[in-house]
Amino acid sequence: MQTKRTIFRNLWLPYLLVAPQLAITLIFFLWPAGQAVWQSFLREDAFGLKTTFIGLGNYERLLDNPEYLNSLKVTAVFSISTATLAIVLALVLALAVDRMLRSARVYTTLLVWPYAVAPAIAGVLWWFIFNPTIGILPYLLDRVGYDWNHSLIKRDAMILVIIAAAWKQVSYNFLFFVAGLQAIPASMREAAAIDGAGPFKRFWSITLPLLSPTTFFLLVVNVVYTMFDTFPVIDAVTSGGPAQATNILVYKVYRDGFVGLNLGSSAAQSVILMAIVISLTVIQFRYIERRVTY
Amino acid sequence: MAGITLENVGKTYAGDVAAVADVNLEINDGEFVVLVGPSGCGKSTLLRMVAGLETITEGRVTIGARVVNNLEPADRDIAMVFQNYALYPHMTVRQNLSYGLKNRRMPRDEITRRVDEAAGILEIGEYLDRKPRALSGGQRQRVAMGRAIVREPAAFLFDEPLSNLDAKLRVSMRGEIRSLQKRLGTTSVYVTHDQLEAMTLADRLVVLRGGRIEQIGAPIEVYRRPVSTFVAGFIGSPAMNLLPGTLQGGQLHVGGQSFAVEVAGNEKVEVGIRPEDLRPAKSGEPGLAVSLAYVEALGAQQLGHFRVDGHPLVAAFPPDQLVHDRMSLAFDRTILHLFSAETGKRLN
Ligand SMILES: Nc1ncnc2c1ncn2[C@@H]1O[C@H](COP(=O)(O)OP(=O)(O)OP(=O)(O)O)[C@@H](O)[C@H]1O
Ligand SMILES: [Mg+2]
């Protein structure tokens, strides 16, 4: 493929044009990231008067800290469940829309709406729906004999934040799946139908493998989303509780740093988080290069 | 092995689009039938109704002894070759060929036998472990054919299978499809809008126009006696010349000449003359007075593009024929095609 090239007469113009973007990246990303890395090697006393360089001390203490290890585990459960739920739901919805012709536009529009809702508002919405005293769902669950209380029961709290976080992500995934499905030529499915594959067989042996690049891409994007962007959801719904049950890494960074004022430890945590996300992204690029063009 | 019968078959798409109407056609066992017609005339729709990919809104389709109207594509015992090949990109060639057999729970050694046999026939044996993306257009085409062959179905259905290939490959694949079909003796229905492909492949041609059958016949029959100006213009390349004329009491007036024809009636007509039936008139011989527009040299022959009374006229000459600005062109009056100017139907 040919790329379009523009030749600038003035040598400085191109640099001028990318300067704002560069400045934003520098000021809001690289500089704080550098600060965080530096901070993670320091220890500050409670009044912020004296800082000492302690090397990897903050990291060592983190890995010995059961609270932090718990947070890692909570994050893993939360991320994988949220991503899986959001992907499976989105795929089911996309498959349903793909079969319709007439009303597909209306459905697509409706299904994309949640993405426009601010995460904190989505969180509050679910908080109301699941509220043990005034919510509709606990009331219904009570009828089938389940006593819902996410402010006391750890599992309930986890289920609630997973639903609240996944709900928003479904829209995003849905759009990708619809596009992915439409990219599969109709004749492929017709050929499979003539080849004697029923709808289920067709899905498993043709549609799903052809969607696998999309699915993998979404898996990584979703996991990254759950690690970073779910902060408002957690904050609005459970604030990390009960008893640390939903205290995911990004929330713990905030709690330890801004509430607990343990800046060194908080910085080390965010560096670890950054490392996780960077490695996920690297894996994704590697994989896309190798596998995605089947 | 089986024949295919279409009785009063019609298709109306949602929104009252009548794509196919009133098609009656009996395809014999082992016959190669080509559906031909301009874009949008309903060829694909008709084929897809036989395949079961499109519901049949009117009439009845029978394959072998069974009415298949309500059968799933998989149960109709047909195989189809698509224009874009529709190979499964994530499967190897062998998996592509085996897929339909596996779905039918055929024993594994029988699958291997059939796939190897088909690969031998189509000379794709060395590509069996490749994915389709690692094949050229022609090789993909063969794999698509292979997927049809291994099934050993009652009928092959082809929807413009060669139109994605370059001109040279198209000619050679055309020959291969023809000889393969003769060898296997499988009933085949082939859709194309390329009249040359249609002429060379068909045992019988079906010319479609606006969703209806215009003419059915052996290619040479259709070429010699097109039933209408539509078929006359569609079959044969370069297309048949159509000149306006008048028929009056057994006399035909065309291009400044009058002569007797064996057609009664008084009406305006279109006179069809094939380019290859025109030649320079000998001195004293009556002919059409034409003026030259330009000449196309094709190597084996040359095409003279003329005008006669303001109407275009094409003549095919041998390559060594001298072409002049003004000429008189003669034609054999016994192989004229006469069509009613009003209905376009053949008169003689
Ligand atoms: N799904 C559909 N819904 C409505 N109309 C359709 C549909 N598919 C085809 N048609 C119409 O039916 C008519 C016949 O279409 P068809 O695809 O059979 O033509 P074709 O002869 O195969 O043309 P081509 O040579 O371009 O492939 C066309 O007028 C087309 O617009
Ligand atoms: Mg077509």
XYZ file of C-alpha atoms in Angstrom, chain B residues 137 185 198 239 276 323 343:
7
model
C -5.694 -16.864 -7.577
C -20.279 -36.575 -15.645
C -21.077 -19.419 -22.014
C -22.207 -8.279 -31.519
C -18.451 -12.279 -39.883
C -10.139 -1.586 -46.020
C -41.531 -6.497 -30.301
